[in-house]
JSON list of C-alpha atoms in Angstrom, two decimals:
[
{"chain": "A", "resi": 15, "resn": "MET", "atom": "CA", "xyz": [87.32, 89.96, 95.19]},
{"chain": "A", "resi": 16, "resn": "LYS", "atom": "CA", "xyz": [90.52, 87.05, 96.10]},
{"chain": "A", "resi": 17, "resn": "PHE", "atom": "CA", "xyz": [93.30, 87.87, 93.24]},
{"chain": "A", "resi": 18, "resn": "ASN", "atom": "CA", "xyz": [96.89, 86.13, 94.02]},
{"chain": "A", "resi": 19, "resn": "TYR", "atom": "CA", "xyz": [98.70, 88.37, 91.51]},
{"chain": "A", "resi": 20, "resn": "PHE", "atom": "CA", "xyz": [96.57, 90.91, 91.87]},
{"chain": "A", "resi": 21, "resn": "ARG", "atom": "CA", "xyz": [95.86, 91.31, 95.25]},
{"chain": "A", "resi": 22, "resn": "GLU", "atom": "CA", "xyz": [97.88, 94.56, 96.35]},
{"chain": "A", "resi": 23, "resn": "CYS", "atom": "CA", "xyz": [95.62, 96.17, 93.40]},
{"chain": "A", "resi": 24, "resn": "LYS", "atom": "CA", "xyz": [93.04, 98.57, 94.33]},
{"chain": "A", "resi": 25, "resn": "THR", "atom": "CA", "xyz": [93.21, 101.17, 90.69]},
{"chain": "A", "resi": 26, "resn": "LEU", "atom": "CA", "xyz": [92.74, 99.68, 87.40]},
{"chain": "A", "resi": 27, "resn": "GLU", "atom": "CA", "xyz": [95.99, 101.53, 86.48]},
{"chain": "A", "resi": 28, "resn": "ASP", "atom": "CA", "xyz": [97.78, 99.44, 88.97]},
{"chain": "A", "resi": 29, "resn": "VAL", "atom": "CA", "xyz": [96.16, 96.22, 87.37]},
{"chain": "A", "resi": 30, "resn": "LYS", "atom": "CA", "xyz": [98.62, 97.52, 84.41]},
{"chain": "A", "resi": 31, "resn": "LYS", "atom": "CA", "xyz": [101.40, 98.55, 86.10]},
{"chain": "A", "resi": 32, "resn": "ALA", "atom": "CA", "xyz": [101.20, 94.51, 88.34]},
{"chain": "A", "resi": 33, "resn": "PHE", "atom": "CA", "xyz": [100.53, 92.91, 85.04]},
{"chain": "A", "resi": 34, "resn": "ARG", "atom": "CA", "xyz": [104.00, 94.89, 82.93]},
{"chain": "A", "resi": 35, "resn": "THR", "atom": "CA", "xyz": [106.02, 93.47, 86.06]},
{"chain": "A", "resi": 36, "resn": "LEU", "atom": "CA", "xyz": [104.79, 90.42, 85.87]},
{"chain": "A", "resi": 37, "resn": "ALA", "atom": "CA", "xyz": [105.15, 90.01, 82.19]},
{"chain": "A", "resi": 38, "resn": "LYS", "atom": "CA", "xyz": [108.44, 91.09, 82.31]},
{"chain": "A", "resi": 39, "resn": "LEU", "atom": "CA", "xyz": [109.56, 88.37, 84.81]},
{"chain": "A", "resi": 40, "resn": "TYR", "atom": "CA", "xyz": [107.63, 85.29, 83.39]},
{"chain": "A", "resi": 41, "resn": "HIS", "atom": "CA", "xyz": [106.54, 86.11, 79.80]},
{"chain": "A", "resi": 42, "resn": "PRO", "atom": "CA", "xyz": [107.68, 82.38, 78.11]},
{"chain": "A", "resi": 43, "resn": "ASP", "atom": "CA", "xyz": [109.37, 85.08, 76.05]},
{"chain": "A", "resi": 44, "resn": "MET", "atom": "CA", "xyz": [112.03, 86.29, 79.10]},
{"chain": "A", "resi": 45, "resn": "LYS", "atom": "CA", "xyz": [114.63, 84.74, 80.69]},
{"chain": "A", "resi": 46, "resn": "THR", "atom": "CA", "xyz": [112.42, 83.97, 84.09]},
{"chain": "A", "resi": 47, "resn": "GLY", "atom": "CA", "xyz": [110.01, 83.00, 81.87]},
{"chain": "A", "resi": 48, "resn": "ASP", "atom": "CA", "xyz": [107.19, 80.00, 82.72]},
{"chain": "A", "resi": 49, "resn": "THR", "atom": "CA", "xyz": [104.41, 79.33, 80.79]},
{"chain": "A", "resi": 50, "resn": "GLU", "atom": "CA", "xyz": [102.17, 77.78, 82.66]},
{"chain": "A", "resi": 51, "resn": "LYS", "atom": "CA", "xyz": [102.95, 81.13, 85.83]},
{"chain": "A", "resi": 52, "resn": "PHE", "atom": "CA", "xyz": [101.80, 83.04, 83.06]},
{"chain": "A", "resi": 53, "resn": "LYS", "atom": "CA", "xyz": [98.94, 81.69, 82.30]},
{"chain": "A", "resi": 54, "resn": "ALA", "atom": "CA", "xyz": [97.28, 81.83, 84.79]},
{"chain": "A", "resi": 55, "resn": "ILE", "atom": "CA", "xyz": [98.47, 85.28, 85.22]},
{"chain": "A", "resi": 56, "resn": "ASN", "atom": "CA", "xyz": [96.99, 86.07, 82.16]},
{"chain": "A", "resi": 57, "resn": "ASN", "atom": "CA", "xyz": [93.15, 84.93, 83.79]},
{"chain": "A", "resi": 58, "resn": "GLU", "atom": "CA", "xyz": [93.34, 86.78, 86.55]},
{"chain": "A", "resi": 59, "resn": "TYR", "atom": "CA", "xyz": [94.37, 89.35, 84.87]},
{"chain": "A", "resi": 60, "resn": "GLU", "atom": "CA", "xyz": [91.27, 89.62, 82.96]},
{"chain": "A", "resi": 61, "resn": "GLU", "atom": "CA", "xyz": [89.29, 88.97, 86.28]},
{"chain": "A", "resi": 62, "resn": "ALA", "atom": "CA", "xyz": [91.69, 92.10, 88.12]},
{"chain": "A", "resi": 63, "resn": "PHE", "atom": "CA", "xyz": [91.13, 94.33, 84.86]},
{"chain": "A", "resi": 64, "resn": "GLU", "atom": "CA", "xyz": [86.91, 93.75, 84.29]},
{"chain": "A", "resi": 65, "resn": "TYR", "atom": "CA", "xyz": [86.61, 93.75, 88.13]},
{"chain": "A", "resi": 66, "resn": "PHE", "atom": "CA", "xyz": [88.34, 97.38, 87.76]},
{"chain": "A", "resi": 67, "resn": "LYS", "atom": "CA", "xyz": [87.47, 98.80, 85.39]},
{"chain": "A", "resi": 68, "resn": "ASN", "atom": "CA", "xyz": [83.66, 98.36, 86.23]},
{"chain": "A", "resi": 69, "resn": "ASP", "atom": "CA", "xyz": [84.58, 99.90, 88.79]},
{"chain": "A", "resi": 70, "resn": "TYR", "atom": "CA", "xyz": [86.13, 102.76, 88.04]},
{"chain": "A", "resi": 71, "resn": "ASN", "atom": "CA", "xyz": [83.34, 102.99, 85.35]},
{"chain": "A", "resi": 72, "resn": "ASN", "atom": "CA", "xyz": [80.98, 103.05, 87.66]},
{"chain": "A", "resi": 73, "resn": "LYS", "atom": "CA", "xyz": [82.32, 105.86, 90.46]},
{"chain": "A", "resi": 74, "resn": "ALA", "atom": "CA", "xyz": [80.03, 108.75, 89.96]},
{"chain": "A", "resi": 75, "resn": "GLU", "atom": "CA", "xyz": [83.09, 110.78, 89.40]},
{"chain": "A", "resi": 76, "resn": "ASN", "atom": "CA", "xyz": [84.66, 108.95, 86.68]},
{"chain": "A", "resi": 77, "resn": "LYS", "atom": "CA", "xyz": [81.15, 108.68, 84.72]},
{"chain": "A", "resi": 78, "resn": "ASN", "atom": "CA", "xyz": [82.82, 111.12, 81.91]},
{"chain": "A", "resi": 79, "resn": "LYS", "atom": "CA", "xyz": [86.16, 108.88, 81.31]},
{"chain": "A", "resi": 80, "resn": "GLN", "atom": "CA", "xyz": [85.08, 105.62, 80.76]},
{"chain": "A", "resi": 81, "resn": "ASN", "atom": "CA", "xyz": [87.96, 103.56, 79.42]},
{"chain": "A", "resi": 82, "resn": "LYS", "atom": "CA", "xyz": [87.13, 101.49, 75.67]},
{"chain": "A", "resi": 83, "resn": "GLU", "atom": "CA", "xyz": [90.06, 99.30, 76.17]},
{"chain": "A", "resi": 84, "resn": "THR", "atom": "CA", "xyz": [90.30, 95.76, 76.66]},
{"chain": "A", "resi": 85, "resn": "PRO", "atom": "CA", "xyz": [92.24, 93.59, 79.49]},
{"chain": "A", "resi": 86, "resn": "GLU", "atom": "CA", "xyz": [93.22, 91.50, 75.71]},
{"chain": "A", "resi": 87, "resn": "GLU", "atom": "CA", "xyz": [94.40, 94.70, 74.14]},
{"chain": "A", "resi": 88, "resn": "PHE", "atom": "CA", "xyz": [96.43, 96.14, 76.94]},
{"chain": "A", "resi": 89, "resn": "ARG", "atom": "CA", "xyz": [98.21, 92.65, 76.82]},
{"chain": "A", "resi": 90, "resn": "GLU", "atom": "CA", "xyz": [98.78, 92.35, 73.17]},
{"chain": "A", "resi": 91, "resn": "ILE", "atom": "CA", "xyz": [100.48, 95.92, 73.15]},
{"chain": "A", "resi": 92, "resn": "ILE", "atom": "CA", "xyz": [102.61, 94.99, 76.73]},
{"chain": "A", "resi": 93, "resn": "ASN", "atom": "CA", "xyz": [103.23, 91.63, 74.92]},
{"chain": "A", "resi": 94, "resn": "VAL", "atom": "CA", "xyz": [104.67, 93.59, 71.47]},
{"chain": "A", "resi": 95, "resn": "LEU", "atom": "CA", "xyz": [106.20, 95.86, 73.22]},
{"chain": "A", "resi": 96, "resn": "ILE", "atom": "CA", "xyz": [108.47, 94.29, 75.20]},
{"chain": "A", "resi": 97, "resn": "ARG", "atom": "CA", "xyz": [110.12, 92.33, 72.57]},
{"chain": "A", "resi": 98, "resn": "LEU", "atom": "CA", "xyz": [111.14, 95.05, 71.05]},
{"chain": "A", "resi": 99, "resn": "GLU", "atom": "CA", "xyz": [114.80, 96.38, 71.91]},
{"chain": "A", "resi": 100, "resn": "GLY", "atom": "CA", "xyz": [115.35, 99.83, 73.56]},
{"chain": "A", "resi": 101, "resn": "LEU", "atom": "CA", "xyz": [112.30, 101.22, 74.25]},
{"chain": "A", "resi": 102, "resn": "GLU", "atom": "CA", "xyz": [111.25, 102.90, 77.21]},
{"chain": "A", "resi": 103, "resn": "ILE", "atom": "CA", "xyz": [107.66, 102.53, 77.97]},
{"chain": "A", "resi": 104, "resn": "GLU", "atom": "CA", "xyz": [105.39, 104.31, 80.95]},
{"chain": "A", "resi": 105, "resn": "ILE", "atom": "CA", "xyz": [102.58, 104.52, 82.42]},
{"chain": "A", "resi": 106, "resn": "CYS", "atom": "CA", "xyz": [101.04, 107.45, 83.26]},
{"chain": "A", "resi": 107, "resn": "GLY", "atom": "CA", "xyz": [97.13, 107.78, 85.07]},
{"chain": "A", "resi": 108, "resn": "THR", "atom": "CA", "xyz": [96.00, 104.99, 82.05]},
{"chain": "A", "resi": 109, "resn": "TRP", "atom": "CA", "xyz": [97.50, 106.07, 79.37]},
{"chain": "A", "resi": 110, "resn": "LEU", "atom": "CA", "xyz": [100.61, 104.29, 77.84]},
{"chain": "A", "resi": 111, "resn": "TRP", "atom": "CA", "xyz": [104.01, 106.78, 76.90]},
{"chain": "A", "resi": 112, "resn": "LEU", "atom": "CA", "xyz": [107.05, 105.28, 74.35]},
{"chain": "A", "resi": 113, "resn": "SER", "atom": "CA", "xyz": [109.97, 106.95, 73.46]},
{"chain": "A", "resi": 114, "resn": "GLY", "atom": "CA", "xyz": [113.73, 105.05, 72.96]},
{"chain": "A", "resi": 115, "resn": "ASN", "atom": "CA", "xyz": [114.60, 103.32, 70.11]},
{"chain": "A", "resi": 116, "resn": "THR", "atom": "CA", "xyz": [110.84, 104.32, 67.74]},
{"chain": "A", "resi": 117, "resn": "TYR", "atom": "CA", "xyz": [112.02, 105.41, 65.06]},
{"chain": "A", "resi": 118, "resn": "LYS", "atom": "CA", "xyz": [112.76, 101.44, 63.49]},
{"chain": "A", "resi": 119, "resn": "TYR", "atom": "CA", "xyz": [109.53, 99.78, 65.11]},
{"chain": "A", "resi": 120, "resn": "ARG", "atom": "CA", "xyz": [107.22, 102.80, 63.30]},
{"chain": "A", "resi": 121, "resn": "ASP", "atom": "CA", "xyz": [104.63, 100.64, 61.70]},
{"chain": "A", "resi": 122, "resn": "ILE", "atom": "CA", "xyz": [104.54, 98.39, 64.97]},
{"chain": "A", "resi": 123, "resn": "ILE", "atom": "CA", "xyz": [103.84, 100.85, 67.18]},
{"chain": "A", "resi": 124, "resn": "LYS", "atom": "CA", "xyz": [101.33, 102.73, 65.15]},
{"chain": "A", "resi": 125, "resn": "SER", "atom": "CA", "xyz": [99.00, 99.49, 64.69]},
{"chain": "A", "resi": 126, "resn": "LEU", "atom": "CA", "xyz": [99.24, 98.72, 68.40]},
{"chain": "A", "resi": 127, "resn": "LYS", "atom": "CA", "xyz": [96.77, 102.51, 67.66]},
{"chain": "A", "resi": 128, "resn": "PHE", "atom": "CA", "xyz": [99.93, 104.99, 69.28]},
{"chain": "A", "resi": 129, "resn": "LYS", "atom": "CA", "xyz": [99.61, 109.12, 67.82]},
{"chain": "A", "resi": 130, "resn": "TRP", "atom": "CA", "xyz": [102.77, 111.11, 68.38]},
{"chain": "A", "resi": 131, "resn": "SER", "atom": "CA", "xyz": [102.83, 113.67, 70.22]},
{"chain": "A", "resi": 132, "resn": "ASN", "atom": "CA", "xyz": [105.20, 115.93, 68.43]},
{"chain": "A", "resi": 133, "resn": "SER", "atom": "CA", "xyz": [105.76, 118.96, 71.35]},
{"chain": "A", "resi": 134, "resn": "LYS", "atom": "CA", "xyz": [106.90, 115.74, 73.49]},
{"chain": "A", "resi": 135, "resn": "LYS", "atom": "CA", "xyz": [108.83, 113.70, 71.23]},
{"chain": "A", "resi": 136, "resn": "GLU", "atom": "CA", "xyz": [106.95, 110.72, 72.32]},
{"chain": "A", "resi": 137, "resn": "TRP", "atom": "CA", "xyz": [104.32, 108.16, 71.17]},
{"chain": "A", "resi": 138, "resn": "TYR", "atom": "CA", "xyz": [101.09, 107.49, 73.39]},
{"chain": "A", "resi": 139, "resn": "PHE", "atom": "CA", "xyz": [98.06, 106.23, 72.99]},
{"chain": "A", "resi": 140, "resn": "TYR", "atom": "CA", "xyz": [95.13, 106.14, 74.84]},
{"chain": "A", "resi": 141, "resn": "ASN", "atom": "CA", "xyz": [92.35, 104.24, 74.57]},
{"chain": "A", "resi": 142, "resn": "GLY", "atom": "CA", "xyz": [89.25, 105.96, 76.17]},
{"chain": "A", "resi": 143, "resn": "ILE", "atom": "CA", "xyz": [87.05, 108.75, 76.70]},
{"chain": "A", "resi": 144, "resn": "ASP", "atom": "CA", "xyz": [90.29, 111.76, 76.47]},
{"chain": "A", "resi": 145, "resn": "GLU", "atom": "CA", "xyz": [89.72, 114.07, 79.55]},
{"chain": "A", "resi": 146, "resn": "MET", "atom": "CA", "xyz": [93.15, 115.36, 78.42]},
{"chain": "A", "resi": 147, "resn": "LEU", "atom": "CA", "xyz": [92.39, 115.83, 74.85]},
{"chain": "A", "resi": 148, "resn": "LYS", "atom": "CA", "xyz": [91.77, 119.84, 76.00]},
{"chain": "A", "resi": 149, "resn": "ILE", "atom": "CA", "xyz": [95.44, 120.10, 78.40]},
{"chain": "A", "resi": 150, "resn": "ARG", "atom": "CA", "xyz": [97.97, 117.09, 76.68]},
{"chain": "A", "resi": 151, "resn": "GLY", "atom": "CA", "xyz": [99.27, 119.45, 73.87]},
{"chain": "A", "resi": 152, "resn": "SER", "atom": "CA", "xyz": [100.09, 122.51, 77.03]},
{"chain": "A", "resi": 153, "resn": "LYS", "atom": "CA", "xyz": [101.77, 120.32, 79.96]},
{"chain": "A", "resi": 154, "resn": "THR", "atom": "CA", "xyz": [104.83, 118.45, 80.22]},
{"chain": "A", "resi": 155, "resn": "MET", "atom": "CA", "xyz": [105.87, 115.34, 80.75]},
{"chain": "A", "resi": 156, "resn": "GLU", "atom": "CA", "xyz": [106.52, 116.91, 84.34]},
{"chain": "A", "resi": 157, "resn": "GLU", "atom": "CA", "xyz": [103.51, 117.95, 84.75]},
{"chain": "A", "resi": 158, "resn": "ILE", "atom": "CA", "xyz": [101.46, 115.36, 83.59]},
{"chain": "A", "resi": 159, "resn": "ARG", "atom": "CA", "xyz": [104.30, 112.75, 85.82]},
{"chain": "A", "resi": 160, "resn": "LYS", "atom": "CA", "xyz": [102.82, 114.98, 88.91]},
{"chain": "A", "resi": 161, "resn": "LYS", "atom": "CA", "xyz": [99.25, 114.67, 88.17]},
{"chain": "A", "resi": 162, "resn": "TYR", "atom": "CA", "xyz": [99.19, 111.07, 86.92]},
{"chain": "A", "resi": 163, "resn": "GLY", "atom": "CA", "xyz": [101.42, 109.50, 88.77]},
{"chain": "A", "resi": 164, "resn": "SER", "atom": "CA", "xyz": [103.81, 107.06, 86.31]},
{"chain": "A", "resi": 165, "resn": "GLU", "atom": "CA", "xyz": [105.76, 103.80, 85.98]},
{"chain": "A", "resi": 166, "resn": "VAL", "atom": "CA", "xyz": [108.66, 103.54, 83.71]},
{"chain": "A", "resi": 167, "resn": "PHE", "atom": "CA", "xyz": [110.62, 100.32, 82.06]},
{"chain": "A", "resi": 168, "resn": "LYS", "atom": "CA", "xyz": [112.59, 99.27, 79.63]},
{"chain": "A", "resi": 169, "resn": "SER", "atom": "CA", "xyz": [111.91, 96.40, 77.16]},
{"chain": "A", "resi": 170, "resn": "ASN", "atom": "CA", "xyz": [114.21, 93.78, 77.24]},
{"chain": "A", "resi": 171, "resn": "SER", "atom": "CA", "xyz": [116.56, 92.98, 74.68]},
{"chain": "A", "resi": 172, "resn": "THR", "atom": "CA", "xyz": [118.63, 89.69, 76.14]},
{"chain": "A", "resi": 173, "resn": "LEU", "atom": "CA", "xyz": [114.77, 87.64, 75.01]},
{"chain": "A", "resi": 174, "resn": "ASN", "atom": "CA", "xyz": [115.36, 83.74, 74.47]},
{"chain": "A", "resi": 175, "resn": "TYR", "atom": "CA", "xyz": [113.04, 82.75, 72.19]},
{"chain": "A", "resi": 176, "resn": "ILE", "atom": "CA", "xyz": [111.47, 80.13, 71.99]},
{"chain": "A", "resi": 177, "resn": "SER", "atom": "CA", "xyz": [111.17, 78.51, 68.03]}
]
């Protein structure tokens, strides 16, 4: 499959990371926003997400790790979080971890299906058959980052809202 914005992606996790990076640059609410480009990115993201999701689910070694998340769901989460000031958003594998100034946004975070990890003192989102549930409490964030990789970004506090 030929992609413009997601051509370097090899996995579903890569697609999510690329979308988050592109959203920070081209979301209409950002200073460098471009509505038309963001529409094109959204369309291609849906195709890339489905392509890599199917690829991920069809691999023999991952048959029991299916992800139920939809591209719309992930896009909605990123679009909401990117607008909230003072958050640190981290992707570890197919999980989203959320820290920073989360207390005042806890109702929004809960509505996005995040759950609180008391042992890590961070919020997490994962919408799939959970291979990590059995180890979630016993592994430190450093161990999780080492095993699954990590990419972190902070939400933008200087958004240009369009009224």
